[in-house]
Structures are given as structure tokens and as C-alpha cells.
Coordinates of C-alpha atoms in Angstrom, one line a residue:
X36 CA 0.0 0.2 0.0
X37 CA 2.6 2.3 0.6
X38 CA 5.2 2.1 -2.4
X39 CA 4.9 3.9 -5.7
X40 CA 3.4 1.8 -8.3
X41 CA 6.8 1.9 -9.9
X42 CA 8.8 0.0 -7.9
X43 CA 8.7 -3.4 -6.9
X44 CA 5.9 -4.5 -4.3
X45 CA 7.8 -6.6 -1.9
X46 CA 8.3 -4.3 0.9
X47 CA 5.6 -2.2 2.2
X48 CA 7.3 1.7 3.5
X49 CA 6.0 5.1 3.9
X50 CA 7.8 7.2 1.3
X51 CA 10.6 9.7 3.4
X52 CA 8.8 12.5 1.8
X53 CA 5.4 12.1 3.2
X54 CA 4.6 13.3 6.5
X55 CA 2.2 11.6 8.3
X56 CA -1.3 12.7 8.9
X57 CA -1.0 12.8 12.3
X58 CA 1.2 11.2 15.2
X59 CA 0.7 10.4 18.7
X60 CA 2.0 9.0 21.9
X61 CA 2.2 5.7 20.5
X62 CA 3.7 6.6 17.3
X63 CA 2.9 7.4 13.5
X64 CA -0.5 5.8 12.6
X65 CA 1.2 3.9 9.8
X66 CA 3.2 1.9 12.2
X67 CA 0.2 0.2 12.9
X68 CA -1.1 -0.6 9.5
X69 CA -2.3 -3.9 8.3
X70 CA -0.7 -3.9 5.5
X71 CA 2.4 -3.2 7.0
X72 CA 2.6 -7.0 7.4
X73 CA 2.1 -9.6 5.0
X74 CA -0.2 -8.4 1.3
X75 CA 2.1 -5.1 1.1
X76 CA 1.7 -6.0 -3.1
X77 CA -2.1 -5.8 -3.0
X78 CA -2.1 -2.0 -3.0
X79 CA -0.8 -1.0 -5.7
X80 CA -1.1 -2.1 -9.6
X81 CA 1.4 -3.6 -11.6
X82 CA 2.1 -1.8 -15.0
X83 CA 0.2 -3.3 -17.8
X84 CA -2.5 -5.1 -14.9
X85 CA -5.7 -6.8 -16.6
X86 CA -9.0 -4.7 -15.3
X87 CA -10.0 -8.3 -14.2
X88 CA -6.8 -8.7 -12.2
X89 CA -6.8 -4.8 -11.2
X90 CA -10.4 -5.2 -9.7
X91 CA -9.6 -8.8 -8.2
X92 CA -6.4 -7.3 -6.4
X93 CA -8.4 -4.1 -5.4
X94 CA -11.3 -6.0 -3.7
X95 CA -8.3 -8.1 -2.1
X96 CA -6.7 -5.3 -0.6
X97 CA -10.2 -3.3 0.4
X98 CA -10.7 -6.4 2.6
X99 CA -6.8 -6.0 4.1
X100 CA -8.3 -2.1 4.8
X101 CA -11.8 -3.7 6.2
X102 CA -10.0 -5.1 9.4
X103 CA -6.9 -2.0 10.0
X104 CA -7.0 -0.4 13.0
X105 CA -6.0 2.6 11.3
X106 CA -8.2 2.3 8.3
X107 CA -9.6 5.7 8.5
X108 CA -6.3 8.0 9.5
X109 CA -5.1 6.4 5.9
X110 CA -8.0 7.2 4.5
X111 CA -7.4 10.7 5.7
X112 CA -4.0 10.5 5.0
X113 CA -4.5 9.8 1.2
X114 CA -7.6 12.4 0.7
X115 CA -4.9 15.0 2.2
X116 CA -2.2 14.3 0.7
X117 CA -3.7 13.8 -2.2
X118 CA -1.9 10.5 -2.6
X119 CA -2.8 9.3 -6.4
X120 CA -1.9 6.3 -6.7
X121 CA -2.9 2.5 -4.8
X122 CA -5.6 1.4 -2.3
X123 CA -5.3 3.8 0.8
X124 CA -8.1 3.4 3.2
X125 CA -10.0 1.4 2.0
X126 CA -10.2 3.6 -1.2
X127 CA -9.5 3.3 -4.7
X128 CA -7.5 6.2 -6.5
X129 CA -10.5 7.3 -8.7
X130 CA -13.3 6.4 -5.1
X131 CA -11.0 8.7 -3.1
X132 CA -11.7 11.6 -6.5
X133 CA -14.9 11.3 -6.0
X134 CA -14.8 11.8 -2.6
X135 CA -12.8 14.4 -2.8
X136 CA -15.2 16.2 -5.4
X137 CA -18.4 15.6 -2.7
X138 CA -16.3 17.5 0.1
X139 CA -15.3 20.3 -2.2
X140 CA -19.2 20.6 -3.3
X141 CA -19.9 20.3 0.3
X142 CA -17.5 23.2 1.9
X143 CA -19.2 24.8 -1.6
X144 CA -22.6 24.5 -0.2
X145 CA -21.6 25.5 3.4
X146 CA -20.0 28.3 2.5
X147 CA -22.9 29.8 0.4
X148 CA -25.5 28.9 3.0
X149 CA -23.5 30.4 5.9
X150 CA -23.1 33.6 3.3
X151 CA -26.7 33.5 2.4
X152 CA -27.4 33.9 6.2
X153 CA -25.1 36.3 7.2
X154 CA -26.8 38.9 4.4
X155 CA -30.2 37.6 5.2
X156 CA -29.2 38.6 9.9
X157 CA -27.7 42.0 8.2
X158 CA -30.2 43.1 6.0

């Protein structure tokens, strides 16, 4: 899960240039990630992967995410970075793009509603 897709998928590691989304007394969130154990190859597509194989691999990765104790932190990291590849926090790159678009729309709607309330209160 934590390696770029163009590198061998043998060991999961957090890229050095990335900063974890959160750290607490127990350490960075990614130290508890289920993908750090033995399923690292599930989370990024090999080059020229057939669609059926990609879908099966992504579903297997999502099953690992579903039992992960830090799935929410991983998902938020991937949304905030944003991570362009792989399965993070139970979401594929395409699903993350949809989630980000929904967040942007919600934020715009909330801003518009707040502005309308201010105008109505002032008027």
C-alpha cells in the first residue's frame, strides 16, 4: 500500500518525503497499518494489469483495509496528500477523487449557505 506503483512491491514503507497525517504517543498511524504486515503487493497496480486482475486485487486490498485499525487515518492521509495511486484507507484512487469532489461541493454549499445567512441577518 505504501509504495509507488513503479517500484517492486515486496516491502511496504512510507515514502520519506511524506509526512504522516497524525502522530500521537503510540507513534505514527502507519506503524499500526494492516498492510505493513504481508499484503503490500495488493495495494498498487503492476504495469499493464488487466482490468479483471486489477478489480480482484483492489477488492482483496479493501478486505485488508476493512480489518485495519488505522483505516480512517490512512484514508484521511490519502485524501489530504492527495495520494494519486493505489488503495489507501479502503478507497481506490478513483474513489478518492470522487470523495474529494464531494467534499469540495459540500464545502462550497456550506460557504454559500453561511454567506446567505449573513446577508439575511444583515439585511
